[in-house]
Structures are given as structure tokens and as C-alpha cells.
PDB file of C-alpha atoms in Angstrom:
ATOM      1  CA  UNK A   1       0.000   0.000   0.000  1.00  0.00           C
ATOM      2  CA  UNK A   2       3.015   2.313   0.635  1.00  0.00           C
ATOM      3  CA  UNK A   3       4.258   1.633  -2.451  1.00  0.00           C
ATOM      4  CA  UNK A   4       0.992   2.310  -4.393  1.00  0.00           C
ATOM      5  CA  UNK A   5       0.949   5.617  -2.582  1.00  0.00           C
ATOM      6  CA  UNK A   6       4.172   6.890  -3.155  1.00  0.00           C
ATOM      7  CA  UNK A   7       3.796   6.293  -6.454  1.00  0.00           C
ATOM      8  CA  UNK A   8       0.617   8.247  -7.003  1.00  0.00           C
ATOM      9  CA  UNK A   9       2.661  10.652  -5.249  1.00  0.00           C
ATOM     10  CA  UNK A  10       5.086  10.788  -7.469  1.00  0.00           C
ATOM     11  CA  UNK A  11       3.101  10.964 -10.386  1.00  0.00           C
ATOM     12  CA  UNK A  12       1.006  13.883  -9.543  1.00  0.00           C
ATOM     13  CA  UNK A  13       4.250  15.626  -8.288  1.00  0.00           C
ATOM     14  CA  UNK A  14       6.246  15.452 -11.618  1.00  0.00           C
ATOM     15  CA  UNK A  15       2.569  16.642 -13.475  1.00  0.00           C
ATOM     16  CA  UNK A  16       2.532  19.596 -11.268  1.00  0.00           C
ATOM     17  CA  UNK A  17       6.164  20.126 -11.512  1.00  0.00           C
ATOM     18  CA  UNK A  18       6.350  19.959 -15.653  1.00  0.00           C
ATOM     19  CA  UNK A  19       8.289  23.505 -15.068  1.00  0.00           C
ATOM     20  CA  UNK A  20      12.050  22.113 -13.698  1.00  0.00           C
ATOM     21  CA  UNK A  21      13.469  18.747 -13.339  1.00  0.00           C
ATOM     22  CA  UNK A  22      12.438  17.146 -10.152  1.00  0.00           C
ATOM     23  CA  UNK A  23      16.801  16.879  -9.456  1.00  0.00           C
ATOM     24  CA  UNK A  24      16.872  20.671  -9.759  1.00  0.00           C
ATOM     25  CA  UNK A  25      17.211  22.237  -6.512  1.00  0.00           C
ATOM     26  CA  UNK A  26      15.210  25.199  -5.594  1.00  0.00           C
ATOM     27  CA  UNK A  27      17.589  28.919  -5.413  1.00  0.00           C
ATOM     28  CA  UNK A  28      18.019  30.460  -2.124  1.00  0.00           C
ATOM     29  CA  UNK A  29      16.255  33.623  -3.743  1.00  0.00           C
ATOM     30  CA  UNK A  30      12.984  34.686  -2.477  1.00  0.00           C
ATOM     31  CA  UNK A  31      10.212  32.332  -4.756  1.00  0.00           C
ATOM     32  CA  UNK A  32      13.219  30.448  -6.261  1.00  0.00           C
ATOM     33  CA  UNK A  33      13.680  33.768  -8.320  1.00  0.00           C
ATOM     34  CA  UNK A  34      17.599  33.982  -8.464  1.00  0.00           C
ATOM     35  CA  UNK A  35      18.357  34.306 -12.197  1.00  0.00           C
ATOM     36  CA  UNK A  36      19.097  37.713 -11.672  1.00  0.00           C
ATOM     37  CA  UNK A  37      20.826  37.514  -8.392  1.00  0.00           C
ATOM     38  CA  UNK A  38      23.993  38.539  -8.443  1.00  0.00           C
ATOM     39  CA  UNK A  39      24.713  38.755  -4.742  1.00  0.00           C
ATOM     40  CA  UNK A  40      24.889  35.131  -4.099  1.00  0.00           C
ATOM     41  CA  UNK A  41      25.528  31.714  -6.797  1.00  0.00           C
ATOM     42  CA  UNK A  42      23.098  28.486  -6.013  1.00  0.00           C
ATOM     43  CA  UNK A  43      23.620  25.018  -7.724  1.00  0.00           C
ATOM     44  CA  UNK A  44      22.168  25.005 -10.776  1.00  0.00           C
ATOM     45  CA  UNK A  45      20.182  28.307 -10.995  1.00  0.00           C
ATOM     46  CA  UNK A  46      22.381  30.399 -13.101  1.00  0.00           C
ATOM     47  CA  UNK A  47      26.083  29.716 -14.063  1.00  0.00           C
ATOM     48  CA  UNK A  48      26.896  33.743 -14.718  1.00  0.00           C
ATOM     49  CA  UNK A  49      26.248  33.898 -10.735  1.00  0.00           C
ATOM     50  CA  UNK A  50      29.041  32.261 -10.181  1.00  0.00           C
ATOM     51  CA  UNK A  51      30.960  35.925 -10.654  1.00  0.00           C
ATOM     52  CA  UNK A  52      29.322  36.645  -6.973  1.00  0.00           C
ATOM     53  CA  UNK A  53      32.044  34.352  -5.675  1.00  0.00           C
ATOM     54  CA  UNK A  54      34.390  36.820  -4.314  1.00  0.00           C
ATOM     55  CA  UNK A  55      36.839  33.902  -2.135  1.00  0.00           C
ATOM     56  CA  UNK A  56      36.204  29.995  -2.435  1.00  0.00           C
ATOM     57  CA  UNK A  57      33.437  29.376  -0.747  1.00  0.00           C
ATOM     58  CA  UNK A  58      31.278  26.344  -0.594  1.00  0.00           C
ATOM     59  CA  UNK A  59      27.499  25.190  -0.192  1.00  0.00           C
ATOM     60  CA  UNK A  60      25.365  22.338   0.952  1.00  0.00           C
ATOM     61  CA  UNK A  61      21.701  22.311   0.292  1.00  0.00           C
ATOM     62  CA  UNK A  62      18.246  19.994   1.288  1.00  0.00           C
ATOM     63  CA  UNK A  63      14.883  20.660  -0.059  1.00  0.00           C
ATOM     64  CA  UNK A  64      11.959  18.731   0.859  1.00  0.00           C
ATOM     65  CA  UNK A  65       8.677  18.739  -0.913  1.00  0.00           C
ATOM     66  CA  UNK A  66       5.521  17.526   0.900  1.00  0.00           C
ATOM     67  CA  UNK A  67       6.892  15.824   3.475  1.00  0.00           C
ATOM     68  CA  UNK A  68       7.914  12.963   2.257  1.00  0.00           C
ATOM     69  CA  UNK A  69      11.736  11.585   2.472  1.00  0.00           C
ATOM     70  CA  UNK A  70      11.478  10.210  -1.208  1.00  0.00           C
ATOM     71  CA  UNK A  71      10.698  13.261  -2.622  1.00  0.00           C
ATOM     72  CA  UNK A  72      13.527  15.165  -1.356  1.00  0.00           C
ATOM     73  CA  UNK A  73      16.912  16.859  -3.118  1.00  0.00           C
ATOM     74  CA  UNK A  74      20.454  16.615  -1.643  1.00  0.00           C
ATOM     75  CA  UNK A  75      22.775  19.476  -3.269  1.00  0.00           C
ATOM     76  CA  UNK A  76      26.406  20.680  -2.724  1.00  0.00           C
ATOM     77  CA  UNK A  77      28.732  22.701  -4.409  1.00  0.00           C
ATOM     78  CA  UNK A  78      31.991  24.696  -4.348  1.00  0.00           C
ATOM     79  CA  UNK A  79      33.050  27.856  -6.241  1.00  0.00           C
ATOM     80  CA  UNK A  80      36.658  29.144  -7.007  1.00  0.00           C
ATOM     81  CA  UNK A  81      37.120  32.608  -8.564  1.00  0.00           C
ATOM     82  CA  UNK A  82      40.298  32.929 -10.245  1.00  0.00           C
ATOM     83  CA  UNK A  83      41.706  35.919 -11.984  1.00  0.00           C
ATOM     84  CA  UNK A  84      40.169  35.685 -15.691  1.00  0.00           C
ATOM     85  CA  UNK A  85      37.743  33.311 -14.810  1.00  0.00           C
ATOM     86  CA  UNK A  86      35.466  31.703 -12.092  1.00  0.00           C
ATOM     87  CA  UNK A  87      34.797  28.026 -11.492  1.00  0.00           C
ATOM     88  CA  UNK A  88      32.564  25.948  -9.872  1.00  0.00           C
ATOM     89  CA  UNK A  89      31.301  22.346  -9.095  1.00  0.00           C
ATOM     90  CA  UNK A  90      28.256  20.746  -8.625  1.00  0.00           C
ATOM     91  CA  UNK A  91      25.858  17.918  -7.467  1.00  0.00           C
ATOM     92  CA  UNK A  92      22.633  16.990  -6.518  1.00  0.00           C
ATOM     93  CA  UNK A  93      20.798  13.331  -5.848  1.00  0.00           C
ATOM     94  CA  UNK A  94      16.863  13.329  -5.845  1.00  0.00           C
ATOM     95  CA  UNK A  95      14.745  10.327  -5.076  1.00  0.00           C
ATOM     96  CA  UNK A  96      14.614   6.716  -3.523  1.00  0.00           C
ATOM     97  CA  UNK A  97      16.152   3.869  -3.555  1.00  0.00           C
ATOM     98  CA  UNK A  98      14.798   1.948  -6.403  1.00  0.00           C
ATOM     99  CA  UNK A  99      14.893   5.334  -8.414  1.00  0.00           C
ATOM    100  CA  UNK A 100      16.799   8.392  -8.098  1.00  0.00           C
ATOM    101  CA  UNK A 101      18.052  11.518 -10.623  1.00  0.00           C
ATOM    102  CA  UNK A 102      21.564  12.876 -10.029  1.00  0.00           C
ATOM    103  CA  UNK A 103      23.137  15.664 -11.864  1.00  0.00           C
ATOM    104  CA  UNK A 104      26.809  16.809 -11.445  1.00  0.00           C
ATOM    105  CA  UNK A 105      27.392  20.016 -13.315  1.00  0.00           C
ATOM    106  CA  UNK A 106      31.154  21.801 -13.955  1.00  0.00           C
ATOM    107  CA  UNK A 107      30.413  25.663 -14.178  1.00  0.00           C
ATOM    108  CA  UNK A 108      32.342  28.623 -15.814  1.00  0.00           C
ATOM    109  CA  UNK A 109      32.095  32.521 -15.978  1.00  0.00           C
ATOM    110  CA  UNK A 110      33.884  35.378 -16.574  1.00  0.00           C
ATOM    111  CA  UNK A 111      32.944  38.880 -15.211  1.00  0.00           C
ATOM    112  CA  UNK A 112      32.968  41.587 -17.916  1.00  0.00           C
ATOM    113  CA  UNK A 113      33.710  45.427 -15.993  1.00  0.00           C
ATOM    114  CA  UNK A 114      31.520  44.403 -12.991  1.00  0.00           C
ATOM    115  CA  UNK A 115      28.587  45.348 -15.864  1.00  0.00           C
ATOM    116  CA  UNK A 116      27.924  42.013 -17.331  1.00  0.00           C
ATOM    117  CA  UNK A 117      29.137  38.505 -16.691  1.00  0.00           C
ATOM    118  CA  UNK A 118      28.509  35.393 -18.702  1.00  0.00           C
ATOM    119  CA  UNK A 119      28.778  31.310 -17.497  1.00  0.00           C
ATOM    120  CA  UNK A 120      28.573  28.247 -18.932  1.00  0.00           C
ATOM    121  CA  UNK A 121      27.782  25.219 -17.388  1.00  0.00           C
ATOM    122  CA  UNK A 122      28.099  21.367 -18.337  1.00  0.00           C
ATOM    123  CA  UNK A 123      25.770  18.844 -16.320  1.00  0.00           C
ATOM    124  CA  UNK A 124      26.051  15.680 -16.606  1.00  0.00           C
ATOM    125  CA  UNK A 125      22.312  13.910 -15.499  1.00  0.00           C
ATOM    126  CA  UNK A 126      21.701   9.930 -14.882  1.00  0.00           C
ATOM    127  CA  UNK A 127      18.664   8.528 -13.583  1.00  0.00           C
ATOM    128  CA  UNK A 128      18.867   4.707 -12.081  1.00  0.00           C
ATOM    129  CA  UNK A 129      15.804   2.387 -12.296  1.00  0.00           C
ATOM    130  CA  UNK A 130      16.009  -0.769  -9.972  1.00  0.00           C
ATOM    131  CA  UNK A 131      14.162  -2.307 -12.763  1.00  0.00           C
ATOM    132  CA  UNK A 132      16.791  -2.283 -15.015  1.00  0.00           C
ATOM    133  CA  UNK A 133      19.654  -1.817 -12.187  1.00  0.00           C
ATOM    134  CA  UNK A 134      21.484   0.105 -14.124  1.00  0.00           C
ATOM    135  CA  UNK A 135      22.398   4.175 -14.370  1.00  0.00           C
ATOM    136  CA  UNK A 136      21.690   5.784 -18.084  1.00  0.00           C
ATOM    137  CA  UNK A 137      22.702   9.398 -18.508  1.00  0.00           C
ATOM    138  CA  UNK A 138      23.150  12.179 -20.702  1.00  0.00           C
ATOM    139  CA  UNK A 139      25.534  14.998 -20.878  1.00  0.00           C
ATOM    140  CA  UNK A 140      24.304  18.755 -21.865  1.00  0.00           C
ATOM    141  CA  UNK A 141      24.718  22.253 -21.456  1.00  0.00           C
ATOM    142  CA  UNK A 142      23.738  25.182 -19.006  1.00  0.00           C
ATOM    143  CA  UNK A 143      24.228  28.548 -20.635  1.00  0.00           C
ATOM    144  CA  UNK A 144      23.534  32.197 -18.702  1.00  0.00           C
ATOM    145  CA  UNK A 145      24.520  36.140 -18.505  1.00  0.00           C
ATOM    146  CA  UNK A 146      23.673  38.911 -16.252  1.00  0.00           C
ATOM    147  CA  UNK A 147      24.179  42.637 -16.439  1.00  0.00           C
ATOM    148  CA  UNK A 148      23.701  45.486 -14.694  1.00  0.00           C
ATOM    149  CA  UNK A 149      21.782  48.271 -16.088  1.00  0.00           C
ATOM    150  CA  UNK A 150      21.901  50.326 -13.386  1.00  0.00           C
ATOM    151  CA  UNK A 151      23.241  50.312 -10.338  1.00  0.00           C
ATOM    152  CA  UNK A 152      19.957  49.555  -8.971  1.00  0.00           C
ATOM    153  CA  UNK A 153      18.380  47.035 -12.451  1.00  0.00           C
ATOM    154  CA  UNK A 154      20.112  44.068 -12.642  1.00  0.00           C
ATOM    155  CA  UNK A 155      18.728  41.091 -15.452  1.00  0.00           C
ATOM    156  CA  UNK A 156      19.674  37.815 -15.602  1.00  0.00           C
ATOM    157  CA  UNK A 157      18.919  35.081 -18.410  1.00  0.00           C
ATOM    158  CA  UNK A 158      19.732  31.232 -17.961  1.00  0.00           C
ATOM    159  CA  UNK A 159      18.549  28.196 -20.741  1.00  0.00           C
ATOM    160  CA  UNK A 160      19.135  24.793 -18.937  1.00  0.00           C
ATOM    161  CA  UNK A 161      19.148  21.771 -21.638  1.00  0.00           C
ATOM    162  CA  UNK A 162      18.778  23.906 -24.728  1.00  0.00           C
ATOM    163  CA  UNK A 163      19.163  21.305 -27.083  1.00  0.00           C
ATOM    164  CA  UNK A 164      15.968  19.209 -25.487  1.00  0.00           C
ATOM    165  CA  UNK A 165      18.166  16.184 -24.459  1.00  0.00           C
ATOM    166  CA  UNK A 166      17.143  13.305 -23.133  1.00  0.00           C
ATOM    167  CA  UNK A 167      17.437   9.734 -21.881  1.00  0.00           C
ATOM    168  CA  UNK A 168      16.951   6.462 -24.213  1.00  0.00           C
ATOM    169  CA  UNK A 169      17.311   2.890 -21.807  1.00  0.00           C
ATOM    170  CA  UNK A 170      15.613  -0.237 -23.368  1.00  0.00           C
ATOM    171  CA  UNK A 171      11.722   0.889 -24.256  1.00  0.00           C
ATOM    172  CA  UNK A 172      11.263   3.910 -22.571  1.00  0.00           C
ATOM    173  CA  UNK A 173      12.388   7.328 -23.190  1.00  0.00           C
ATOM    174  CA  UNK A 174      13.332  10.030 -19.689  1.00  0.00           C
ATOM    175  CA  UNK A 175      12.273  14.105 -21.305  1.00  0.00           C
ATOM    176  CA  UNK A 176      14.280  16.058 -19.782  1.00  0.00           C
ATOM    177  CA  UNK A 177      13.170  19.770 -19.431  1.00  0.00           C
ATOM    178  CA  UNK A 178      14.186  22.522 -21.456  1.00  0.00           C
ATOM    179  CA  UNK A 179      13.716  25.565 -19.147  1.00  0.00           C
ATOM    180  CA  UNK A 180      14.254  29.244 -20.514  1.00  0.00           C
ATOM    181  CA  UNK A 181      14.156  31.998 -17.359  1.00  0.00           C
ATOM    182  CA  UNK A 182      14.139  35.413 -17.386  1.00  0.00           C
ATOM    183  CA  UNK A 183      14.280  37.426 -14.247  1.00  0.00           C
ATOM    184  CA  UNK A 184      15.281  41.295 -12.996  1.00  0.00           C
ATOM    185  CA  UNK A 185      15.703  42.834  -9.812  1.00  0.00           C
ATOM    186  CA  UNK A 186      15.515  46.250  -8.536  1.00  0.00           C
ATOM    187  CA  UNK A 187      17.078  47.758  -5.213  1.00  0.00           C
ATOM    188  CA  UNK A 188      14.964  49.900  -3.260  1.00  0.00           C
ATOM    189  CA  UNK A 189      18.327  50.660  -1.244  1.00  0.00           C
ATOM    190  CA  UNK A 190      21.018  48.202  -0.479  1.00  0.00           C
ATOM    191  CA  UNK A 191      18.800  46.370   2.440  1.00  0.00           C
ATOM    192  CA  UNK A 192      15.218  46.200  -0.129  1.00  0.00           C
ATOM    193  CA  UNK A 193      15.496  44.236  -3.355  1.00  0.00           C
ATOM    194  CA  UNK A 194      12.527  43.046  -5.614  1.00  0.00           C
ATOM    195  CA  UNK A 195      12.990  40.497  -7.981  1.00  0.00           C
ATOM    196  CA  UNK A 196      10.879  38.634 -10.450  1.00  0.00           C
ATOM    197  CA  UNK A 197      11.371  36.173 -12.807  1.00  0.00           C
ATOM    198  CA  UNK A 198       9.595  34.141 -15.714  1.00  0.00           C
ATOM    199  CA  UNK A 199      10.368  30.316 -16.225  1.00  0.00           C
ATOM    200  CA  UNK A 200       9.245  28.610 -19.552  1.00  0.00           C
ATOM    201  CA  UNK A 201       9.749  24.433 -20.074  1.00  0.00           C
ATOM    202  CA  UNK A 202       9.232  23.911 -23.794  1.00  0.00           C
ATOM    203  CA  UNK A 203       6.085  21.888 -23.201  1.00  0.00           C
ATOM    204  CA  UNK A 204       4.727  23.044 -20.351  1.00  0.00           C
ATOM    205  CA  UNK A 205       3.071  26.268 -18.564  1.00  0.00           C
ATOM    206  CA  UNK A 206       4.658  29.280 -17.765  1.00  0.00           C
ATOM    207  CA  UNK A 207       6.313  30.134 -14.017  1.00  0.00           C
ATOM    208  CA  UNK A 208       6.150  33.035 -12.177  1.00  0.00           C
ATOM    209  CA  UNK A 209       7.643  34.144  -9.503  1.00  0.00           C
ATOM    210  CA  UNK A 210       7.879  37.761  -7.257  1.00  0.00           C
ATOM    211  CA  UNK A 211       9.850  38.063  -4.392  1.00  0.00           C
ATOM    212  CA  UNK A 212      11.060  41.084  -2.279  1.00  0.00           C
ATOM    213  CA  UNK A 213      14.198  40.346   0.318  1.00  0.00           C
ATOM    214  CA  UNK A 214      14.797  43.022   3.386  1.00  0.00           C
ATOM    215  CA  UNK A 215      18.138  43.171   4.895  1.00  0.00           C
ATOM    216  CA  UNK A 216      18.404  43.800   8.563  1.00  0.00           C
ATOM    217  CA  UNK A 217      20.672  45.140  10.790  1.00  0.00           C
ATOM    218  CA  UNK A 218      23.431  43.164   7.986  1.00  0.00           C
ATOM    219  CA  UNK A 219      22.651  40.017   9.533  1.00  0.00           C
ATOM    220  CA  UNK A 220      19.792  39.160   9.344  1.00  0.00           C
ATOM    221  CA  UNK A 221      17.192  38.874   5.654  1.00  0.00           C
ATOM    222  CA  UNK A 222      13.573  38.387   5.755  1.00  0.00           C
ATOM    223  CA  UNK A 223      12.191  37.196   2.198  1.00  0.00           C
ATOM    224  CA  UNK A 224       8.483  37.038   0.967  1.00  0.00           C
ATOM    225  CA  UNK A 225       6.881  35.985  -2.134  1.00  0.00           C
ATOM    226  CA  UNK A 226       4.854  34.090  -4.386  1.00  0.00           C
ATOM    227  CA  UNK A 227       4.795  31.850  -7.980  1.00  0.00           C
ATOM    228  CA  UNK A 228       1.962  31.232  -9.593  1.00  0.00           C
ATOM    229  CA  UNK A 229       2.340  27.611 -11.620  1.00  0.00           C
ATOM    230  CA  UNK A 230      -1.548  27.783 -12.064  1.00  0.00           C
ATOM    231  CA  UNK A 231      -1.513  27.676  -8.422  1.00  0.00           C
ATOM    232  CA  UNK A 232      -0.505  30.654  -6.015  1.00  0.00           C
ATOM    233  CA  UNK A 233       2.426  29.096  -3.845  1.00  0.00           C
ATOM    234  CA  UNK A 234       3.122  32.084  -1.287  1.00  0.00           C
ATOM    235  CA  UNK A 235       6.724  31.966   0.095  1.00  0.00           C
ATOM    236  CA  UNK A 236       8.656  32.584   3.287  1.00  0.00           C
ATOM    237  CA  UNK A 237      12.531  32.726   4.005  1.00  0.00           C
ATOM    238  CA  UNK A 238      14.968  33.879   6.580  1.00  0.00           C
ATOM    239  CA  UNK A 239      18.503  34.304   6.277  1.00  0.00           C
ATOM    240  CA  UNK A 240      21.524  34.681   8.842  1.00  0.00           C
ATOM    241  CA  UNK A 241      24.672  35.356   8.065  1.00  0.00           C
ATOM    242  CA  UNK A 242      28.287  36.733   9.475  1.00  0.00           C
ATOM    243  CA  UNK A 243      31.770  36.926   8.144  1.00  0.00           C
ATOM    244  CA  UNK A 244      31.948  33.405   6.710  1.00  0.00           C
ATOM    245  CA  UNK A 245      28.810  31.616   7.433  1.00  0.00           C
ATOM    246  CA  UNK A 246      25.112  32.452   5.616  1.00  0.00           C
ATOM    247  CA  UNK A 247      22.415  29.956   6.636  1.00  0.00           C
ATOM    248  CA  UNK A 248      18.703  30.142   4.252  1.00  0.00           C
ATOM    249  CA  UNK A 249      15.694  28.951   4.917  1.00  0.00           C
ATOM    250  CA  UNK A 250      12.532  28.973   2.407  1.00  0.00           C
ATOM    251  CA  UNK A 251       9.389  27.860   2.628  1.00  0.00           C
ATOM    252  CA  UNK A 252       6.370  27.784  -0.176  1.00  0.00           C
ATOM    253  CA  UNK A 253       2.930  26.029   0.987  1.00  0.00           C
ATOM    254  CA  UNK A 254       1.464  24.236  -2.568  1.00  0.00           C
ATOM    255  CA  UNK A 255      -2.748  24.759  -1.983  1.00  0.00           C
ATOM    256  CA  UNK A 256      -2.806  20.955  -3.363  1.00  0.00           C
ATOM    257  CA  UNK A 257       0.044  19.413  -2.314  1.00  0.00           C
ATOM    258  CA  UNK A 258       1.439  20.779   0.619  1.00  0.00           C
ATOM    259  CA  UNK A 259       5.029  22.356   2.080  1.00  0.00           C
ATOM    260  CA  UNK A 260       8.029  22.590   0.131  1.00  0.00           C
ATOM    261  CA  UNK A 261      10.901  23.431   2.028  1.00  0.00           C
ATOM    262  CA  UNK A 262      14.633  24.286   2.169  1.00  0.00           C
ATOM    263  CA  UNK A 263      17.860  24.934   4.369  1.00  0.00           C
ATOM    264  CA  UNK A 264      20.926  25.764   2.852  1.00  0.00           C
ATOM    265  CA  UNK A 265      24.096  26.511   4.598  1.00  0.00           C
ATOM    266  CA  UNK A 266      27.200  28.467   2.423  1.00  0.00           C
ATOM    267  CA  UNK A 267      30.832  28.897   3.793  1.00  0.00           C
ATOM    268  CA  UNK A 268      33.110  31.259   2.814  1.00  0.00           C
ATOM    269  CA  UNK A 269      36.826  30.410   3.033  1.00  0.00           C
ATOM    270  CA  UNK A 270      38.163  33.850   3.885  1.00  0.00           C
ATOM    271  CA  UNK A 271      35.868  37.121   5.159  1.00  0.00           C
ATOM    272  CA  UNK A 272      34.334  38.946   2.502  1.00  0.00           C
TER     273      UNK A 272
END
């Protein structure tokens, strides 16, 4: 009966969830809205943020959706900014033990006059099926930029799995998503930042997202929004952080399906 259930489970969450690979971990931006942050870099989201990396600094990740231990997403990651160009590493493991997605991505960007930077990334996905007890995979690209328009506009622009790759093992056939986002923020002042962003999967609905992030006392971030997926998902976060150490937390309630939610701590190797 357990079985049966998780299973249903499953199915409705990857028919809800057409938007972004189930092994794609959420952002730490307000309403998973972080193409256009370029304060912070989070696994995955957009490989031009990896020009935020100011000292090596690295990141560990969980998200839970629902409430339920097989639907959750393990993520780490370490960047190292070098002199012409920035680098960082990758991974993340969603799902059980008789299936489960991981996807290790190697990430590159170079910062153009602090007014535009530009990343590429190269992921590498599998997916195992204890029906076939083997791993099949693909490898494909990440590609993103970000500028600044202002000092207070910034855009960002990310296409994950451009080329609409996906997995062939025996009969069956694994889509992977093709996900084009488009996001901006705007600072109120250094402690008030909106941002918003658009998400669009080839064959699937759009995403939207809004989120505003308030900075206080510079330790302490309180983040609000929403994304509307045909449902309204409002969203909470908190974020602490000193010298070295930034801990997130996020939270978005699904009307249907229930809590989705996240901590994420990020070490830096030297004070900013």
C-alpha cells in the first residue's frame, strides 16, 4: 500500500512540476527567483552567478517537498574565482532507492567590468531504475549572462538543456526539461530588493515568480513571495549570516500538495 501511494505521489508531483526537473534544486532567492541575483551563486540556478564568488566558498543544500523523504533533493557545491575566470562544481541526488536523478554540473564565468558577466555550465544527469539496475545518462549544457543596467536594475537570463536532451534505456524514453528563465531585480536601497522572474519548459506552462528580500541590521534577511504555476504558492525565508557563514531557509505552501521546504548553509573560506 506504501508503495501504491508513493507512487501516485510521485506521479502527480512530476505533473505539477512539468516547469524544472524534479533533481533541480530550488535557489536560495525569495520564490526560487535567483536568475538575476547577483549577490549570491546556487547550484544550478544560473552559471553567470558564479561571478558573486568573491573567495572559495562552498554550499550544501536539502529541499523537501511535501513531506515525504522520497521526494527530497540533496545538493552541494563549491566555487573558485580565479583571476580571468570563475569556477565551480556541482551535485545533486533526488529520489529513492529503487529510483533516483543525479546531476553533477562543472560551471564557468567570466565577469565583464563588474557590468555584465557570462557562465557556462556542463551537467552531466543519470537517472537509475532498480528495474533495469542500471544508471543511463546524458551529458548537456547550461548557458547564462547577467548585467547590470543600473546600479539599482540588474537582469539575468539562464537556458538549462537547450538542445531538449534526453534519456533512451531499453523501451522507454526520460524528457528532460528545457527551461528558458528570465528574471530582474531592482534595489529599493542596499537592504530592499525586488525580484521577479519568468520560467518557460518547452512543453509546459509558464512560471512566475515575485519576491522582495529586506536586509536587517546586515545580519539578518527576511524574504516574501509568491509563484503562480496555475496555483498561487506564497513563500517565506529567513537568512543569517556573518563573516563566513550564511544559513537560508525557504518555505512555499502548494494549496494541493502541501510544504516545500529548504535549508541551505554556504561557507566562505576567507571574510568577505
Amino acid at each position: 500500500m506504501k508503495k501504491i501511494t508513493l507512487s501516485l505521489c510521485v506521479l502527480l508531483f512530476t505533473s505539477v512540476q512539468a516547469q524544472i526537473s524534479n533533481v533541480v534544486p530550488n535557489s536560495q532567492s525569495t520564490a526560487d527567483a535567483g536568475v538575476s541575483d547577483m549577490q549570491r551563486w546556487s547550484a544550478f540556478a544560473n552559471p553567470a552567478a558564479l561571478c558573486s564568488a568573491e573567495v572559495p566558498e562552498a554550499g550544501i543544500a536539502f529541499e523537501n517537498r511535501y513531506m515525504l523523504s522520497e521526494l527530497s533533493t540533496k545538493s552541494l557545491d563549491f566555487a573558485l574565482p580565479l583571476k580571468y575566470l570563475s569556477t565551480g562544481i556541482s551535485a545533486s541526488h533526488f529520489g529513492f532507492a529503487t529510483y533516483h536523478e543525479i546531476l553533477v554540473g562543472v560551471s564557468f564565468a567570466r565577469d565583464f567590468s563588474s557590468h555584465f558577466s557570462f557562465g557556462v555550465a556542463f551537467n552531466y544527469f543519470s537517472t537509475y531504475f532498480a528495474e533495469s539496475s542500471r544508471y543511463s545518462g546524458i551529458l548537456f549544457p547550461q548557458i547564462g549572462l547577467q548585467t547590470r543596467l543600473t546600479p539599482s536594475i540588474h537582469l539575468g537570463f539562464s537556458v538549462f538543456n537547450p538542445f531538449q536532451s534526453h534519456i533512451v534505456y531499453e523501451q522507454n524514453i526520460k524528457r528532460l526539461p528545457s527551461v528558458f528563465s528570465l528574471g530582474g531585480s531592482y534595489f529599493f536601497s542596499d537592504a530592499l530588493v525586488l525580484r521577479i522572474q519568468a520560467d518557460k519548459e518547452v512543453s509546459s506552462n509558464y512560471r512566475f515568480a515575485c519576491g522582495i528580500e529586506y536586509t536587517m541590521l546586515e545580519k539578518l534577511q527576511v524574504k516574501a513571495g509568491i509563484e503562480d504555476v496555475g496555483f498561487i504558492i506564497p513563500n517565506l525565508g529567513f537568512g543569517v549570516f556573518t563573516g563566513k557563514l550564511r544559513l537560508d531557509l525557504n518555505a512555499g505552501l502548494h494549496p494541493l500538495l502541501g510544504l516545500v521546504s529548504s535549508a541551505a548553509v554556504r561557507y566562505s573560506f576567507h571574510s568577505r
